[in-house]
């Protein structure tokens, strides 16, 4: 089971704000960083590309909203 790590506010190509959820992969060993996975609030899988994010199914680029991260 995955553990929700944080919510990252992002903007799509139309300027609409969406919530991107960052999850930690299960199976971490003490002292090691777990692999991160990203999904939109609508469920689509997202990958990180540099400082941006890309929706896997559509190729749409998402930009992080600066200074708007909300750790949960």
mmCIF file of N, CA, C and O in Angstrom:
data_model
loop_
_atom_site.group_PDB
_atom_site.id
_atom_site.type_symbol
_atom_site.label_atom_id
_atom_site.label_comp_id
_atom_site.label_asym_id
_atom_site.label_seq_id
_atom_site.Cartn_x
_atom_site.Cartn_y
_atom_site.Cartn_z
ATOM 1 N N UNK A 1 0.845 -1.179 0.000
ATOM 2 C CA UNK A 1 0.000 0.000 0.000
ATOM 3 C C UNK A 1 0.888 1.240 0.000
ATOM 4 O O UNK A 1 1.899 1.298 0.681
ATOM 5 N N UNK A 2 0.500 2.268 -0.757
ATOM 6 C CA UNK A 2 1.268 3.504 -0.843
ATOM 7 C C UNK A 2 0.859 4.466 0.253
ATOM 8 O O UNK A 2 -0.275 4.466 0.712
ATOM 9 N N UNK A 3 1.795 5.311 0.645
ATOM 10 C CA UNK A 3 1.543 6.318 1.656
ATOM 11 C C UNK A 3 1.601 7.688 1.000
ATOM 12 O O UNK A 3 2.589 8.021 0.357
ATOM 13 N N UNK A 4 0.525 8.470 1.145
ATOM 14 C CA UNK A 4 0.499 9.813 0.574
ATOM 15 C C UNK A 4 1.561 10.647 1.266
ATOM 16 O O UNK A 4 1.640 10.679 2.482
ATOM 17 N N UNK A 5 2.379 11.313 0.498
ATOM 18 C CA UNK A 5 3.490 12.072 1.047
ATOM 19 C C UNK A 5 3.200 13.560 1.064
ATOM 20 O O UNK A 5 3.326 14.208 2.066
ATOM 21 N N UNK A 6 2.794 14.116 -0.064
ATOM 22 C CA UNK A 6 2.447 15.540 -0.106
ATOM 23 C C UNK A 6 1.640 15.886 -1.347
ATOM 24 O O UNK A 6 1.584 15.129 -2.307
ATOM 25 N N UNK A 7 1.051 17.067 -1.294
ATOM 26 C CA UNK A 7 0.277 17.609 -2.407
ATOM 27 C C UNK A 7 1.067 18.749 -3.020
ATOM 28 O O UNK A 7 1.579 19.607 -2.301
ATOM 29 N N UNK A 8 1.170 18.753 -4.360
ATOM 30 C CA UNK A 8 1.914 19.786 -5.074
ATOM 31 C C UNK A 8 0.948 20.503 -6.016
ATOM 32 O O UNK A 8 0.405 19.883 -6.932
ATOM 33 N N UNK A 9 0.697 21.805 -5.808
ATOM 34 C CA UNK A 9 -0.159 22.549 -6.727
ATOM 35 C C UNK A 9 0.574 22.793 -8.050
ATOM 36 O O UNK A 9 1.733 23.203 -8.052
ATOM 37 N N UNK A 10 -0.109 22.524 -9.166
ATOM 38 C CA UNK A 10 0.482 22.704 -10.496
ATOM 39 C C UNK A 10 -0.503 23.422 -11.410
ATOM 40 O O UNK A 10 -1.703 23.463 -11.150
ATOM 41 N N UNK A 11 0.025 23.976 -12.505
ATOM 42 C CA UNK A 11 -0.791 24.602 -13.542
ATOM 43 C C UNK A 11 -0.676 23.788 -14.816
ATOM 44 O O UNK A 11 0.415 23.361 -15.195
ATOM 45 N N UNK A 12 -1.811 23.599 -15.510
ATOM 46 C CA UNK A 12 -1.772 22.924 -16.802
ATOM 47 C C UNK A 12 -1.566 23.967 -17.903
ATOM 48 O O UNK A 12 -1.399 25.156 -17.627
ATOM 49 N N UNK A 13 -1.574 23.543 -19.152
ATOM 50 C CA UNK A 13 -1.331 24.426 -20.291
ATOM 51 C C UNK A 13 -2.369 25.519 -20.462
ATOM 52 O O UNK A 13 -2.110 26.534 -21.102
ATOM 53 N N UNK A 14 -3.569 25.327 -19.883
ATOM 54 C CA UNK A 14 -4.627 26.337 -19.965
ATOM 55 C C UNK A 14 -4.595 27.313 -18.798
ATOM 56 O O UNK A 14 -5.429 28.207 -18.719
ATOM 57 N N UNK A 15 -3.666 27.098 -17.868
ATOM 58 C CA UNK A 15 -3.583 27.952 -16.691
ATOM 59 C C UNK A 15 -4.470 27.507 -15.549
ATOM 60 O O UNK A 15 -4.607 28.211 -14.553
ATOM 61 N N UNK A 16 -5.096 26.322 -15.687
ATOM 62 C CA UNK A 16 -5.941 25.789 -14.623
ATOM 63 C C UNK A 16 -5.079 25.168 -13.534
ATOM 64 O O UNK A 16 -4.103 24.469 -13.826
ATOM 65 N N UNK A 17 -5.451 25.400 -12.283
ATOM 66 C CA UNK A 17 -4.702 24.826 -11.168
ATOM 67 C C UNK A 17 -5.245 23.443 -10.845
ATOM 68 O O UNK A 17 -6.452 23.236 -10.765
ATOM 69 N N UNK A 18 -4.317 22.495 -10.676
ATOM 70 C CA UNK A 18 -4.642 21.118 -10.314
ATOM 71 C C UNK A 18 -3.792 20.708 -9.131
ATOM 72 O O UNK A 18 -2.762 21.319 -8.852
ATOM 73 N N UNK A 19 -4.220 19.639 -8.469
ATOM 74 C CA UNK A 19 -3.425 19.083 -7.369
ATOM 75 C C UNK A 19 -2.717 17.839 -7.859
ATOM 76 O O UNK A 19 -3.330 16.945 -8.452
ATOM 77 N N UNK A 20 -1.436 17.793 -7.611
ATOM 78 C CA UNK A 20 -0.610 16.640 -7.952
ATOM 79 C C UNK A 20 -0.227 15.968 -6.651
ATOM 80 O O UNK A 20 0.233 16.626 -5.709
ATOM 81 N N UNK A 21 -0.450 14.661 -6.559
ATOM 82 C CA UNK A 21 -0.138 13.924 -5.341
ATOM 83 C C UNK A 21 1.148 13.146 -5.523
ATOM 84 O O UNK A 21 1.320 12.439 -6.505
ATOM 85 N N UNK A 22 2.043 13.304 -4.578
ATOM 86 C CA UNK A 22 3.311 12.589 -4.590
ATOM 87 C C UNK A 22 3.207 11.445 -3.578
ATOM 88 O O UNK A 22 2.846 11.661 -2.418
ATOM 89 N N UNK A 23 3.504 10.228 -4.036
ATOM 90 C CA UNK A 23 3.442 9.042 -3.193
ATOM 91 C C UNK A 23 4.831 8.435 -3.067
ATOM 92 O O UNK A 23 5.644 8.545 -3.975
ATOM 93 N N UNK A 24 5.078 7.767 -1.960
ATOM 94 C CA UNK A 24 6.316 7.024 -1.784
ATOM 95 C C UNK A 24 6.041 5.563 -2.058
ATOM 96 O O UNK A 24 5.041 5.012 -1.578
ATOM 97 N N UNK A 25 6.908 4.931 -2.857
ATOM 98 C CA UNK A 25 6.759 3.504 -3.157
ATOM 99 C C UNK A 25 6.962 2.687 -1.881
ATOM 100 O O UNK A 25 7.777 3.036 -1.041
ATOM 101 N N UNK A 26 6.243 1.580 -1.736
ATOM 102 C CA UNK A 26 6.404 0.732 -0.556
ATOM 103 C C UNK A 26 7.735 -0.014 -0.573
ATOM 104 O O UNK A 26 8.384 -0.119 -1.609
ATOM 105 N N UNK A 27 8.121 -0.528 0.585
ATOM 106 C CA UNK A 27 9.297 -1.389 0.661
ATOM 107 C C UNK A 27 10.595 -0.679 0.943
ATOM 108 O O UNK A 27 11.653 -1.176 0.577
ATOM 109 N N UNK A 28 10.552 0.454 1.588
ATOM 110 C CA UNK A 28 11.795 1.166 1.891
ATOM 111 C C UNK A 28 12.594 0.421 2.945
ATOM 112 O O UNK A 28 12.060 -0.203 3.836
ATOM 113 N N UNK A 29 13.881 0.493 2.802
ATOM 114 C CA UNK A 29 14.802 -0.067 3.782
ATOM 115 C C UNK A 29 15.296 1.107 4.629
ATOM 116 O O UNK A 29 15.479 2.205 4.121
ATOM 117 N N UNK A 30 15.529 0.877 5.894
ATOM 118 C CA UNK A 30 15.962 1.963 6.776
ATOM 119 C C UNK A 30 17.131 2.726 6.170
ATOM 120 O O UNK A 30 18.093 2.146 5.714
ATOM 121 N N UNK A 31 17.008 4.053 6.151
ATOM 122 C CA UNK A 31 18.102 4.894 5.679
ATOM 123 C C UNK A 31 18.120 5.134 4.184
ATOM 124 O O UNK A 31 18.896 5.930 3.706
ATOM 125 N N UNK A 32 17.265 4.451 3.417
ATOM 126 C CA UNK A 32 17.237 4.636 1.964
ATOM 127 C C UNK A 32 16.009 5.435 1.557
ATOM 128 O O UNK A 32 14.944 5.288 2.137
ATOM 129 N N UNK A 33 16.170 6.259 0.535
ATOM 130 C CA UNK A 33 15.051 7.042 0.023
ATOM 131 C C UNK A 33 14.199 6.161 -0.873
ATOM 132 O O UNK A 33 14.716 5.441 -1.719
ATOM 133 N N UNK A 34 12.903 6.228 -0.674
ATOM 134 C CA UNK A 34 11.990 5.452 -1.512
ATOM 135 C C UNK A 34 11.723 6.187 -2.824
ATOM 136 O O UNK A 34 11.826 7.403 -2.906
ATOM 137 N N UNK A 35 11.367 5.440 -3.829
ATOM 138 C CA UNK A 35 11.033 6.007 -5.135
ATOM 139 C C UNK A 35 9.705 6.761 -5.051
ATOM 140 O O UNK A 35 8.777 6.328 -4.390
ATOM 141 N N UNK A 36 9.632 7.868 -5.746
ATOM 142 C CA UNK A 36 8.428 8.691 -5.732
ATOM 143 C C UNK A 36 7.581 8.422 -6.971
ATOM 144 O O UNK A 36 8.111 8.185 -8.046
ATOM 145 N N UNK A 37 6.254 8.469 -6.780
ATOM 146 C CA UNK A 37 5.282 8.344 -7.862
ATOM 147 C C UNK A 37 4.358 9.542 -7.783
ATOM 148 O O UNK A 37 4.104 10.052 -6.695
ATOM 149 N N UNK A 38 3.842 9.975 -8.935
ATOM 150 C CA UNK A 38 2.977 11.146 -8.976
ATOM 151 C C UNK A 38 1.680 10.806 -9.701
ATOM 152 O O UNK A 38 1.691 10.122 -10.726
ATOM 153 N N UNK A 39 0.564 11.326 -9.162
ATOM 154 C CA UNK A 39 -0.747 11.197 -9.804
ATOM 155 C C UNK A 39 -1.495 12.514 -9.645
ATOM 156 O O UNK A 39 -1.411 13.156 -8.609
ATOM 157 N N UNK A 40 -2.251 12.854 -10.689
ATOM 158 C CA UNK A 40 -3.114 14.029 -10.606
ATOM 159 C C UNK A 40 -4.303 13.728 -9.713
ATOM 160 O O UNK A 40 -4.646 12.561 -9.483
ATOM 161 N N UNK A 41 -4.977 14.772 -9.278
ATOM 162 C CA UNK A 41 -6.180 14.618 -8.475
ATOM 163 C C UNK A 41 -7.248 13.842 -9.247
ATOM 164 O O UNK A 41 -8.142 13.244 -8.649
ATOM 165 N N UNK A 42 -7.152 13.808 -10.559
ATOM 166 C CA UNK A 42 -8.102 13.081 -11.409
ATOM 167 C C UNK A 42 -7.669 11.640 -11.674
ATOM 168 O O UNK A 42 -8.357 10.907 -12.375
ATOM 169 N N UNK A 43 -6.493 11.237 -11.146
ATOM 170 C CA UNK A 43 -6.047 9.852 -11.232
ATOM 171 C C UNK A 43 -4.991 9.538 -12.281
ATOM 172 O O UNK A 43 -4.412 8.461 -12.255
ATOM 173 N N UNK A 44 -4.727 10.445 -13.208
ATOM 174 C CA UNK A 44 -3.733 10.171 -14.253
ATOM 175 C C UNK A 44 -2.325 10.088 -13.684
ATOM 176 O O UNK A 44 -1.950 10.871 -12.816
ATOM 177 N N UNK A 45 -1.552 9.150 -14.223
ATOM 178 C CA UNK A 45 -0.155 8.978 -13.837
ATOM 179 C C UNK A 45 0.662 10.122 -14.414
ATOM 180 O O UNK A 45 0.483 10.514 -15.574
ATOM 181 N N UNK A 46 1.578 10.650 -13.615
ATOM 182 C CA UNK A 46 2.418 11.780 -14.006
ATOM 183 C C UNK A 46 3.869 11.420 -13.702
ATOM 184 O O UNK A 46 4.152 10.740 -12.714
ATOM 185 N N UNK A 47 4.788 11.855 -14.570
ATOM 186 C CA UNK A 47 6.218 11.663 -14.326
ATOM 187 C C UNK A 47 6.881 13.031 -14.216
ATOM 188 O O UNK A 47 6.405 14.012 -14.783
ATOM 189 N N UNK A 48 7.990 13.066 -13.504
ATOM 190 C CA UNK A 48 8.737 14.309 -13.360
ATOM 191 C C UNK A 48 9.764 14.411 -14.477
ATOM 192 O O UNK A 48 10.482 13.456 -14.755
ATOM 193 N N UNK A 49 9.830 15.564 -15.113
ATOM 194 C CA UNK A 49 10.809 15.861 -16.164
ATOM 195 C C UNK A 49 11.501 17.163 -15.803
ATOM 196 O O UNK A 49 10.970 18.241 -16.049
ATOM 197 N N UNK A 50 12.654 17.045 -15.162
ATOM 198 C CA UNK A 50 13.357 18.239 -14.693
ATOM 199 C C UNK A 50 12.552 18.918 -13.608
ATOM 200 O O UNK A 50 12.156 18.286 -12.632
ATOM 201 N N UNK A 51 12.248 20.202 -13.789
ATOM 202 C CA UNK A 51 11.458 20.925 -12.791
ATOM 203 C C UNK A 51 9.961 20.883 -13.102
ATOM 204 O O UNK A 51 9.157 21.385 -12.326
ATOM 205 N N UNK A 52 9.592 20.295 -14.247
ATOM 206 C CA UNK A 52 8.190 20.184 -14.639
ATOM 207 C C UNK A 52 7.696 18.757 -14.466
ATOM 208 O O UNK A 52 8.442 17.856 -14.113
ATOM 209 N N UNK A 53 6.422 18.571 -14.744
ATOM 210 C CA UNK A 53 5.794 17.257 -14.696
ATOM 211 C C UNK A 53 5.064 17.032 -16.012
ATOM 212 O O UNK A 53 4.665 17.983 -16.685
ATOM 213 N N UNK A 54 4.894 15.752 -16.400
ATOM 214 C CA UNK A 54 4.222 15.408 -17.656
ATOM 215 C C UNK A 54 3.197 14.318 -17.384
ATOM 216 O O UNK A 54 3.503 13.308 -16.748
ATOM 217 N N UNK A 55 1.967 14.525 -17.892
ATOM 218 C CA UNK A 55 0.922 13.512 -17.789
ATOM 219 C C UNK A 55 1.262 12.413 -18.787
ATOM 220 O O UNK A 55 1.402 12.673 -19.985
ATOM 221 N N UNK A 56 1.424 11.182 -18.305
ATOM 222 C CA UNK A 56 1.890 10.076 -19.140
ATOM 223 C C UNK A 56 0.954 9.815 -20.309
ATOM 224 O O UNK A 56 1.391 9.650 -21.446
ATOM 225 N N UNK A 57 -0.352 9.777 -20.087
ATOM 226 C CA UNK A 57 -1.312 9.400 -21.135
ATOM 227 C C UNK A 57 -1.472 10.442 -22.236
ATOM 228 O O UNK A 57 -1.819 10.103 -23.357
ATOM 229 N N UNK A 58 -1.219 11.727 -21.931
ATOM 230 C CA UNK A 58 -1.457 12.779 -22.921
ATOM 231 C C UNK A 58 -0.208 13.555 -23.324
ATOM 232 O O UNK A 58 -0.224 14.240 -24.342
ATOM 233 N N UNK A 59 0.850 13.493 -22.520
ATOM 234 C CA UNK A 59 2.047 14.278 -22.795
ATOM 235 C C UNK A 59 1.926 15.728 -22.357
ATOM 236 O O UNK A 59 2.835 16.528 -22.580
ATOM 237 N N UNK A 60 0.809 16.084 -21.732
ATOM 238 C CA UNK A 60 0.600 17.461 -21.288
ATOM 239 C C UNK A 60 1.600 17.828 -20.193
ATOM 240 O O UNK A 60 1.810 17.074 -19.249
ATOM 241 N N UNK A 61 2.198 19.019 -20.329
ATOM 242 C CA UNK A 61 3.156 19.491 -19.343
ATOM 243 C C UNK A 61 2.427 20.242 -18.238
ATOM 244 O O UNK A 61 1.468 20.978 -18.491
ATOM 245 N N UNK A 62 2.907 20.042 -17.020
ATOM 246 C CA UNK A 62 2.372 20.727 -15.854
ATOM 247 C C UNK A 62 3.509 21.466 -15.186
ATOM 248 O O UNK A 62 4.624 20.964 -15.108
ATOM 249 N N UNK A 63 3.219 22.680 -14.721
ATOM 250 C CA UNK A 63 4.233 23.478 -14.034
ATOM 251 C C UNK A 63 3.872 23.631 -12.571
ATOM 252 O O UNK A 63 2.722 23.934 -12.240
ATOM 253 N N UNK A 64 4.866 23.433 -11.718
ATOM 254 C CA UNK A 64 4.678 23.645 -10.283
ATOM 255 C C UNK A 64 4.410 25.127 -10.041
ATOM 256 O O UNK A 64 5.029 25.985 -10.667
ATOM 257 N N UNK A 65 3.496 25.419 -9.129
ATOM 258 C CA UNK A 65 3.234 26.800 -8.741
ATOM 259 C C UNK A 65 4.271 27.163 -7.681
ATOM 260 O O UNK A 65 4.309 26.553 -6.620
ATOM 261 N N UNK A 66 5.132 28.147 -7.968
ATOM 262 C CA UNK A 66 6.202 28.505 -7.027
ATOM 263 C C UNK A 66 5.654 28.921 -5.669
ATOM 264 O O UNK A 66 4.629 29.606 -5.585
ATOM 265 N N UNK A 67 6.339 28.489 -4.619
ATOM 266 C CA UNK A 67 6.018 28.867 -3.248
ATOM 267 C C UNK A 67 4.594 28.506 -2.834
ATOM 268 O O UNK A 67 4.011 29.170 -1.993
ATOM 269 N N UNK A 68 4.038 27.463 -3.439
ATOM 270 C CA UNK A 68 2.666 27.066 -3.085
ATOM 271 C C UNK A 68 2.594 25.624 -2.616
ATOM 272 O O UNK A 68 1.522 25.084 -2.469
ATOM 273 N N UNK A 69 3.754 24.988 -2.371
ATOM 274 C CA UNK A 69 3.743 23.603 -1.908
ATOM 275 C C UNK A 69 3.042 23.500 -0.565
ATOM 276 O O UNK A 69 3.188 24.353 0.284
ATOM 277 N N UNK A 70 2.291 22.410 -0.412
ATOM 278 C CA UNK A 70 1.630 22.183 0.878
ATOM 279 C C UNK A 70 1.946 20.765 1.316
ATOM 280 O O UNK A 70 1.366 19.818 0.812
ATOM 281 N N UNK A 71 2.896 20.621 2.217
ATOM 282 C CA UNK A 71 3.238 19.309 2.750
ATOM 283 C C UNK A 71 2.108 18.797 3.623
ATOM 284 O O UNK A 71 1.565 19.541 4.417
ATOM 285 N N UNK A 72 1.773 17.523 3.436
ATOM 286 C CA UNK A 72 0.713 16.900 4.233
ATOM 287 C C UNK A 72 1.163 15.571 4.698
ATOM 288 O O UNK A 72 1.849 14.870 4.103
#
